[in-house]
Short mmCIF file of C-alpha atoms and ligand atoms in Angstrom, two decimals:
data_model
loop_
_atom_site.label_atom_id
_atom_site.label_comp_id
_atom_site.label_asym_id
_atom_site.label_seq_id
_atom_site.Cartn_x
_atom_site.Cartn_y
_atom_site.Cartn_z
CA UNK P 20 0.00 0.00 0.00
CA UNK P 21 1.31 3.43 -0.86
CA UNK P 22 2.25 5.47 2.19
CA UNK P 23 0.05 8.27 0.92
CA UNK P 24 -2.91 6.12 1.86
CA UNK P 25 -1.79 5.78 5.42
CA UNK P 26 -3.76 8.88 6.09
CA UNK P 27 -5.57 11.43 4.12
CA UNK P 28 -3.37 14.45 4.10
CA UNK P 29 -6.13 16.95 4.52
CA UNK P 30 -7.80 15.34 7.47
CA UNK P 31 -4.88 13.97 9.37
CA UNK P 32 -3.68 17.29 10.56
CA UNK P 33 -4.74 20.87 10.47
CA UNK P 34 -2.68 21.40 7.42
CA UNK P 35 -4.56 24.53 6.61
CA UNK P 36 -1.47 26.67 6.52
CA UNK P 37 0.67 24.25 4.61
CA UNK P 38 -2.11 23.79 2.09
CA UNK P 39 -2.37 27.54 1.91
CA UNK P 40 1.33 27.85 1.22
CA UNK P 41 1.43 25.06 -1.32
CA UNK P 42 -1.65 26.40 -3.06
CA UNK P 43 -3.33 22.98 -2.90
CA UNK P 44 -6.54 24.28 -1.42
CA UNK P 45 -9.29 21.67 -1.31
CA UNK P 46 -12.99 22.28 -1.24
CA UNK P 47 -13.42 22.05 2.49
CA UNK P 48 -10.20 23.79 3.24
CA UNK P 49 -11.14 26.74 1.12
CA UNK P 50 -14.18 27.27 3.34
CA UNK P 51 -12.01 27.20 6.42
CA UNK P 52 -9.37 29.30 4.81
CA UNK P 53 -11.51 32.40 4.90
CA UNK P 54 -11.82 32.08 8.63
CA UNK P 55 -8.19 31.19 9.00
CA UNK P 56 -6.98 34.27 7.22
CA UNK P 57 -9.34 36.48 9.15
CA UNK P 58 -8.22 35.05 12.43
CA UNK P 59 -4.57 35.13 11.44
CA UNK P 60 -4.62 38.86 10.93
CA UNK P 61 -5.65 39.76 14.43
CA UNK P 62 -5.52 36.71 16.61
CA UNK P 63 -2.62 37.88 18.66
CA UNK P 64 -4.49 41.01 19.64
CA UNK P 65 -6.88 38.97 21.69
CA UNK P 66 -4.83 36.39 23.56
CA UNK P 67 -1.32 37.62 23.21
CA UNK P 68 0.24 35.72 26.10
CA UNK P 69 -0.09 31.93 26.02
CA UNK P 70 1.29 31.63 29.55
CA UNK P 71 -1.46 33.71 31.00
CA UNK P 72 -4.71 32.94 29.20
CA UNK P 73 -7.97 34.23 30.62
CA UNK P 74 -9.94 31.57 32.50
CA UNK P 75 -11.97 29.70 29.89
CA UNK P 76 -15.67 30.47 29.91
CA UNK P 77 -18.38 28.35 28.42
CA UNK P 78 -19.96 29.99 25.41
CA UNK P 79 -22.98 28.69 23.54
CA UNK P 80 -22.33 29.57 19.91
CA UNK P 81 -24.80 29.06 17.06
CA UNK P 82 -23.48 29.03 13.50
CA UNK P 83 -23.92 27.46 10.07
CA UNK P 84 -21.14 24.96 9.51
CA UNK P 85 -19.34 24.40 6.19
CA UNK P 86 -22.15 22.04 5.09
CA UNK P 87 -24.76 24.73 5.95
CA UNK P 88 -26.02 22.77 8.96
CA UNK P 89 -27.01 25.04 11.85
CA UNK P 90 -25.24 23.99 15.02
CA UNK P 91 -25.18 25.23 18.58
CA UNK P 92 -21.93 24.25 20.26
CA UNK P 93 -20.95 24.52 23.89
CA UNK P 94 -17.40 25.71 23.58
CA UNK P 95 -14.60 27.96 24.60
CA UNK P 96 -13.12 30.59 22.30
CA UNK P 97 -9.48 29.89 21.47
CA UNK P 98 -9.01 32.78 19.08
CA UNK P 99 -11.11 35.73 18.08
CA UNK P 100 -10.54 38.00 15.13
CA UNK P 101 -11.37 41.69 15.15
CA UNK P 102 -14.10 41.11 12.59
CA UNK P 103 -15.74 38.51 14.85
CA UNK P 104 -14.35 35.31 13.26
CA UNK P 105 -13.82 32.60 15.89
CA UNK P 106 -11.80 29.48 16.50
CA UNK P 107 -13.87 27.43 18.95
CA UNK P 108 -13.09 24.31 20.92
CA UNK P 109 -16.08 22.17 21.81
CA UNK P 110 -16.45 20.22 25.05
CA UNK P 111 -15.55 17.07 23.08
CA UNK P 112 -12.24 18.67 22.00
CA UNK P 113 -13.40 19.35 18.43
CA UNK P 114 -12.20 22.58 16.79
CA UNK P 115 -14.54 24.77 14.77
CA UNK P 116 -13.66 27.68 12.53
CA UNK P 117 -16.52 30.13 12.37
CA UNK P 118 -16.51 33.07 9.98
CA UNK P 119 -18.46 36.24 10.79
CA UNK P 120 -20.87 35.27 8.00
CA UNK P 121 -21.52 31.84 9.52
CA UNK P 122 -21.98 33.14 13.05
CA UNK P 123 -25.60 33.50 14.18
CA UNK P 124 -25.56 33.85 17.93
CA UNK P 125 -23.07 33.90 20.75
CA UNK P 126 -24.24 33.41 24.30
CA UNK P 127 -21.75 34.05 27.09
CA UNK P 128 -22.98 31.76 29.86
CA UNK P 129 -20.77 32.87 32.73
CA UNK P 130 -20.13 29.19 33.54
CA UNK P 131 -16.63 27.77 33.36
CA UNK P 132 -15.70 25.56 30.41
CA UNK P 133 -15.45 21.86 31.24
CA UNK P 134 -14.58 19.04 28.86
CA UNK P 135 -17.21 16.32 28.53
CA UNK P 136 -16.80 13.44 30.93
CA UNK P 137 -15.69 10.14 29.41
CA UNK P 138 -19.25 8.81 29.72
CA UNK P 139 -20.74 11.89 28.02
CA UNK P 140 -18.17 11.65 25.25
CA UNK P 141 -19.00 7.96 24.76
CA UNK P 142 -22.70 8.84 24.39
CA UNK P 143 -21.85 11.55 21.86
CA UNK P 144 -19.67 9.19 19.79
CA UNK P 145 -22.45 6.58 19.78
CA UNK P 146 -24.90 9.24 18.56
CA UNK P 147 -22.52 10.25 15.77
CA UNK P 148 -22.14 6.64 14.60
CA UNK P 149 -25.95 6.28 14.46
CA UNK P 150 -26.42 9.67 12.77
CA UNK P 151 -24.03 8.59 10.02
CA UNK P 152 -26.41 5.75 9.18
CA UNK P 153 -24.47 2.88 10.73
CA UNK P 154 -26.97 0.35 12.01
CA UNK P 155 -24.68 -1.86 14.13
CA UNK P 156 -25.13 -1.07 17.81
CA UNK P 157 -22.17 0.53 19.58
CA UNK P 158 -20.38 -0.38 22.76
CA UNK P 159 -18.32 2.10 24.70
CA UNK P 160 -15.21 1.11 26.60
CA UNK P 161 -13.73 3.75 28.89
CA UNK P 162 -10.13 3.44 29.99
CA UNK P 163 -8.03 5.85 32.03
CA UNK P 164 -7.34 8.21 29.10
CA UNK P 165 -9.44 6.91 26.17
CA UNK P 166 -13.06 6.47 25.19
CA UNK P 167 -13.41 3.70 22.62
CA UNK P 168 -16.77 3.64 20.86
CA UNK P 169 -17.00 0.52 18.76
CA UNK P 170 -19.28 -1.55 16.55
CA UNK P 171 -16.64 -4.32 16.56
CA UNK P 172 -17.71 -5.89 19.85
CA UNK P 173 -16.56 -5.42 23.40
CA UNK P 174 -13.58 -7.78 23.27
CA UNK P 175 -11.94 -5.91 20.40
CA UNK P 176 -12.76 -2.50 21.91
CA UNK P 177 -11.19 -3.58 25.20
CA UNK P 178 -8.13 -4.88 23.40
CA UNK P 179 -7.78 -1.51 21.64
CA UNK P 180 -8.20 0.40 24.91
CA UNK P 181 -5.49 -1.64 26.55
CA UNK P 182 -3.10 -1.20 23.59
CA UNK P 183 -3.73 2.57 23.60
CA UNK P 184 -3.08 2.83 27.34
CA UNK P 185 0.21 0.95 27.06
CA UNK P 186 1.27 3.27 24.26
CA UNK P 187 0.18 6.32 26.29
CA UNK P 188 2.37 5.30 29.20
CA UNK P 189 5.36 4.49 27.00
CA UNK P 190 5.01 7.75 25.08
CA UNK P 191 4.94 9.87 28.24
CA UNK P 192 7.76 7.88 29.84
CA UNK P 193 9.94 8.38 26.77
CA UNK P 194 9.55 12.17 26.82
CA UNK P 195 9.95 12.47 30.58
CA UNK P 196 13.23 10.62 30.29
CA UNK P 197 14.26 12.86 27.38
CA UNK P 198 13.64 15.96 29.50
CA UNK P 199 10.59 17.24 27.66
CA UNK P 200 7.71 18.08 29.90
CA UNK P 201 4.34 17.07 28.49
CA UNK P 202 0.90 17.34 30.05
CA UNK P 203 -1.92 14.88 30.37
CA UNK P 204 -4.73 15.44 27.91
CA UNK P 205 -7.38 17.81 29.15
CA UNK P 206 -10.00 15.84 27.18
CA UNK P 207 -10.78 12.13 27.25
CA UNK P 208 -9.30 10.84 23.99
CA UNK P 209 -11.96 9.68 21.53
CA UNK P 210 -11.58 6.61 19.31
CA UNK P 211 -14.20 5.23 16.95
CA UNK P 212 -13.56 1.60 15.96
CA UNK P 213 -15.85 0.26 13.25
CA UNK P 214 -16.49 -3.42 12.68
CA UNK P 215 -15.15 -3.61 9.11
CA UNK P 216 -13.83 -1.58 6.21
CA UNK P 217 -17.30 -0.94 4.78
CA UNK P 218 -18.53 0.74 7.96
CA UNK P 219 -15.23 2.56 8.28
CA UNK P 220 -15.57 3.95 4.75
CA UNK P 221 -19.13 5.07 5.46
CA UNK P 222 -18.18 6.77 8.69
CA UNK P 223 -14.98 8.36 7.32
CA UNK P 224 -16.78 9.78 4.27
CA UNK P 225 -19.40 11.50 6.41
CA UNK P 226 -17.13 12.45 9.28
CA UNK P 227 -14.44 13.84 6.99
CA UNK P 228 -14.31 13.38 3.23
CA UNK P 229 -14.56 10.60 0.68
CA UNK P 230 -10.79 10.25 0.33
CA UNK P 231 -10.59 9.47 4.05
CA UNK P 232 -12.34 6.19 3.28
CA UNK P 233 -9.23 4.97 1.44
CA UNK P 234 -7.02 5.16 4.53
CA UNK P 235 -6.47 2.18 6.83
CA UNK P 236 -7.26 4.49 9.77
CA UNK P 237 -6.55 8.09 10.63
CA UNK P 238 -6.37 10.79 13.27
CA UNK P 239 -8.59 13.76 12.50
CA UNK P 240 -6.95 16.93 13.75
CA UNK P 241 -10.13 19.03 13.59
CA UNK P 242 -12.28 16.54 15.52
CA UNK P 243 -9.52 15.05 17.71
CA UNK P 244 -10.85 11.54 17.01
CA UNK P 245 -9.00 8.49 15.79
CA UNK P 246 -11.05 6.43 13.37
CA UNK P 247 -10.12 2.77 12.92
CA UNK P 248 -11.71 -0.54 12.04
CA UNK P 249 -11.38 -4.11 13.26
CA UNK P 250 -8.23 -5.36 11.59
CA UNK P 251 -9.01 -8.95 12.48
CA UNK P 252 -12.25 -8.93 10.51
CA UNK P 253 -11.20 -9.96 7.01
CA UNK P 254 -13.91 -10.68 4.43
CA UNK P 255 -13.57 -14.45 4.93
CA UNK P 256 -12.72 -14.66 8.58
CA UNK P 257 -14.77 -14.91 11.72
CA UNK P 258 -14.37 -12.06 14.22
CA UNK P 259 -11.94 -12.69 17.03
CA UNK P 260 -13.69 -13.75 20.22
CA UNK P 261 -10.90 -13.53 22.76
CA UNK P 262 -7.86 -11.34 23.36
CA UNK P 263 -5.71 -14.35 22.41
CA UNK P 264 -7.55 -14.64 19.05
CA UNK P 265 -6.97 -10.96 18.41
CA UNK P 266 -3.30 -11.19 19.15
CA UNK P 267 -2.79 -14.25 16.95
CA UNK P 268 -4.57 -12.60 14.04
CA UNK P 269 -2.75 -9.31 14.43
CA UNK P 270 0.68 -10.87 14.67
CA UNK P 271 0.14 -11.95 11.09
CA UNK P 272 -0.39 -8.32 10.00
CA UNK P 273 2.12 -6.11 11.77
CA UNK P 274 1.62 -3.34 9.20
CA UNK P 275 -1.98 -2.99 10.35
CA UNK P 276 -1.07 -2.77 14.00
CA UNK P 277 1.59 -0.18 13.13
CA UNK P 278 -1.18 1.88 11.53
CA UNK P 279 -3.18 1.86 14.77
CA UNK P 280 -0.15 2.77 16.82
CA UNK P 281 0.78 5.49 14.35
CA UNK P 282 -2.62 7.18 14.58
CA UNK P 283 -2.80 6.94 18.37
CA UNK P 284 0.67 8.49 18.53
CA UNK P 285 -0.60 11.45 16.50
CA UNK P 286 -3.48 11.81 18.94
CA UNK P 287 -1.20 11.61 21.97
CA UNK P 288 1.24 14.10 20.45
CA UNK P 289 -1.50 16.64 19.74
CA UNK P 290 -3.11 16.22 23.16
CA UNK P 291 -0.02 16.25 25.35
CA UNK P 292 1.40 19.56 24.12
CA UNK P 293 4.10 17.93 21.97
CA UNK P 294 2.30 19.57 19.03
CA UNK P 295 -0.51 22.13 19.00
CA UNK P 296 -3.51 21.52 16.79
CA UNK P 297 -3.83 24.12 14.02
CA UNK P 298 -0.32 25.44 14.62
CA UNK P 299 2.14 25.24 11.74
CA UNK P 300 3.84 22.02 12.82
CA UNK P 301 6.27 20.85 10.12
CA UNK P 302 4.82 17.74 8.57
CA UNK P 303 8.15 15.88 8.57
CA UNK P 304 8.15 16.27 12.34
CA UNK P 305 4.57 15.16 13.09
CA UNK P 306 4.88 12.16 10.75
CA UNK P 307 8.41 11.41 11.90
CA UNK P 308 7.22 11.23 15.50
CA UNK P 309 4.31 8.92 14.66
CA UNK P 310 6.69 6.61 12.77
CA UNK P 311 9.29 6.70 15.53
CA UNK P 312 6.69 5.25 17.91
CA UNK P 313 4.76 3.02 15.50
CA UNK P 314 6.77 -0.19 15.89
CA UNK P 315 4.24 -2.33 17.78
CA UNK P 316 4.96 -4.26 20.93
CA UNK P 317 2.42 -7.04 21.29
CA UNK P 318 4.66 -9.17 23.50
CA UNK P 319 4.53 -7.30 26.74
CA UNK P 320 1.38 -6.89 28.78
CA UNK P 321 2.60 -3.95 30.76
CA UNK P 322 5.55 -2.31 29.05
CA UNK P 323 6.31 -1.18 25.52
CA UNK P 324 9.83 -2.11 24.60
CA UNK P 325 10.00 -1.21 20.93
CA UNK P 326 10.26 2.57 21.12
CA UNK P 327 13.39 3.75 19.42
CA UNK P 328 14.01 0.49 17.59
CA UNK P 329 14.66 0.55 13.88
CA UNK P 330 11.39 0.69 11.98
CA UNK P 331 12.16 -2.02 9.44
CA UNK P 332 9.55 -1.20 6.75
CA UNK P 333 10.49 2.50 6.87
CA UNK P 334 14.20 1.69 6.72
CA UNK P 335 13.55 -0.49 3.67
CA UNK P 336 11.68 2.40 1.99
CA UNK P 337 14.46 4.79 2.94
CA UNK P 338 17.15 2.53 1.48
CA UNK P 339 15.22 2.21 -1.76
CA UNK P 340 14.84 5.99 -1.90
CA UNK P 341 18.56 6.44 -1.31
CA UNK P 342 19.30 4.09 -4.19
CA UNK P 343 17.08 6.16 -6.51
CA UNK P 344 18.54 9.68 -6.39
CA UNK P 345 15.75 11.17 -8.46
CA UNK P 346 13.25 10.05 -5.78
CA UNK P 347 15.26 11.35 -2.85
CA UNK P 348 13.96 14.67 -1.58
CA UNK P 349 16.64 17.19 -0.59
CA UNK P 350 16.52 17.76 3.15
CA UNK P 351 15.82 21.46 2.63
CA UNK P 352 12.66 20.65 0.64
CA UNK P 353 11.39 18.32 3.35
CA UNK P 354 11.95 20.91 6.06
CA UNK P 355 10.67 23.94 4.17
CA UNK P 356 7.47 22.53 2.74
CA UNK P 357 4.84 19.83 3.37
CA UNK P 358 3.96 19.61 -0.32
CA UNK P 359 5.75 16.31 -0.97
CA UNK P 360 3.38 14.49 1.41
CA UNK P 361 0.48 15.41 -0.82
CA UNK P 362 2.02 14.15 -4.06
CA UNK P 363 1.56 10.45 -4.73
CA UNK P 364 4.93 10.14 -6.48
CA UNK P 365 6.83 11.76 -3.59
CA UNK P 366 4.91 10.52 -0.57
CA UNK P 367 6.94 7.38 0.01
CA UNK P 368 10.18 9.35 0.05
CA UNK P 369 8.61 12.04 2.25
CA UNK P 370 7.47 9.50 4.86
CA UNK P 371 10.60 7.37 4.89
CA UNK P 372 12.95 10.37 5.00
CA UNK P 373 10.88 11.93 7.78
CA UNK P 374 11.18 8.74 9.79
CA UNK P 375 14.92 8.51 9.09
CA UNK P 376 15.53 12.15 10.02
CA UNK P 377 13.51 11.89 13.25
CA UNK P 378 15.20 8.61 14.12
CA UNK P 379 18.67 10.07 13.47
CA UNK P 380 18.02 13.25 15.48
CA UNK P 381 16.49 11.43 18.46
CA UNK P 382 19.25 8.82 18.49
CA UNK P 383 22.27 11.04 17.97
CA UNK P 384 21.20 14.59 18.95
CA UNK P 385 18.38 14.10 21.41
CA UNK P 386 19.04 17.20 23.51
CA UNK P 387 19.04 19.35 20.38
CA UNK P 388 15.90 17.59 19.19
CA UNK P 389 14.21 18.44 22.49
CA UNK P 390 15.29 22.09 22.13
CA UNK P 391 13.83 22.15 18.63
CA UNK P 392 10.60 20.49 19.79
CA UNK P 393 10.25 23.13 22.49
CA UNK P 394 10.48 25.87 19.86
CA UNK P 395 7.81 24.14 17.75
CA UNK P 396 5.64 23.72 20.86
CA UNK P 397 5.50 27.49 21.25
CA UNK P 398 4.02 28.08 17.81
CA UNK P 399 0.70 29.90 17.87
CA UNK P 400 -2.36 28.46 16.20
CA UNK P 401 -3.29 29.55 12.69
CA UNK P 402 -0.09 31.37 11.92
CA UNK P 403 1.84 30.07 8.93
CA UNK P 404 5.63 30.11 8.87
CA UNK P 405 7.39 30.93 5.61
CA UNK P 406 9.72 28.27 4.12
CA UNK P 407 12.65 30.47 5.17
CA UNK P 408 11.37 30.67 8.75
CA UNK P 409 11.18 26.89 8.91
CA UNK P 410 14.69 26.45 7.59
CA UNK P 411 16.12 29.11 9.89
CA UNK P 412 14.46 27.56 12.94
CA UNK P 413 15.80 24.11 12.04
CA UNK P 414 19.34 25.31 11.33
CA UNK P 415 19.50 27.46 14.45
CA UNK P 416 19.33 24.22 16.46
CA UNK P 417 20.93 21.61 14.22
CA UNK P 418 23.48 23.69 12.34
CA UNK P 419 24.27 23.96 8.70
CA UNK P 420 22.15 21.68 6.53
CA UNK P 421 24.79 20.26 4.17
CA UNK P 422 26.89 18.87 7.02
CA UNK P 423 23.86 17.43 8.75
CA UNK P 424 22.56 15.83 5.56
CA UNK P 425 25.93 14.17 4.95
CA UNK P 426 26.20 12.88 8.53
CA UNK P 427 22.61 11.70 8.46
CA UNK P 428 22.93 9.62 5.29
CA UNK P 429 26.20 8.13 6.46
CA UNK P 430 24.74 7.17 9.85
CA UNK P 431 21.62 5.71 8.27
CA UNK P 432 23.62 3.32 6.09
CA UNK P 433 24.85 1.63 9.30
CA UNK P 434 21.36 1.06 10.74
CA UNK P 435 19.56 -2.25 10.77
CA UNK P 436 22.69 -4.30 10.27
ZN1 ZN H 524 0.66 10.07 10.18
#
């Protein structure tokens, strides 16, 4: 499967700015773009100091969404433009861009903003599944940090919840040890797990866009949800009935498990403060992080021992890219622009080089990598960096690019041997 299908570029992250810069503005994005540009102009006038935000208040906001559906959302205002455009965050963690034209009513309640409880979020996810025309009944499994709403049966949902929790703990432990302070998610983390690819395609098309249905699973940056389907349910196989069944079936398809881990890593990264949703996070970095963590560990019940190991399929892709110079993207291109991720003929190189670069930096220059991550963490939402800004920021931490590129390729040839 082509890496480009791992996730739909437009839905996986709030790539509004990068799409703006690359000029590849899709239908839905163009609707958002109006709001984005409005907010960008004046956002900093409202909340100029991230360290000292005003206490969040619950606002009930009524607006027509991009599909002309009238919605009333209980939310907090993250950004407000002078012309009245808003970036809202709902109690389920979903982000909404509202233009002045879409806005109908704004009711300041005076109450404080509270995320939905895990149980409330589970009920909301179940309603969404039903509203999208999926007839299979849902079951909700709540774990310490996740809410898994599934049509794939309780056993599979519980197995997912336990995998996600193990990854959560390993992810946080890794960054604590690296000296990067992250926070626990303010919101329970939503996952929708459909029983098969057909239901997944139906849900993904309505939740996001038709091209989302092609992915084997994805994290939706606007809605904060991960959307997956039961990987053990092949067209000619019976659903797994026990955790042992699930494990046996999944061991035969490690690529599929890597997809799940990859998408959960995106969700953890965007909810722990490693990245900020709708900030201009370089794509090589967000994808590189997800691939750094995606090597599954199904062996251990409690730990997660594979973080930082060579990602064999990505290394194979990287080696093949290295052997085909016309496919290899210059490091400067990868750092300055996200465009290669959106082009089918460049996506494999973009993913494998992003993994290799992240792997190299975290293995050989981890303190510098943490310094760089801290600078990316401070990026404001909805402000696009220029290609030059991106390059300057990267080089100010890692030094001159030619030297780094040479060292990187040399070091990579020794990996996996
Ligand atoms: Zn990804």
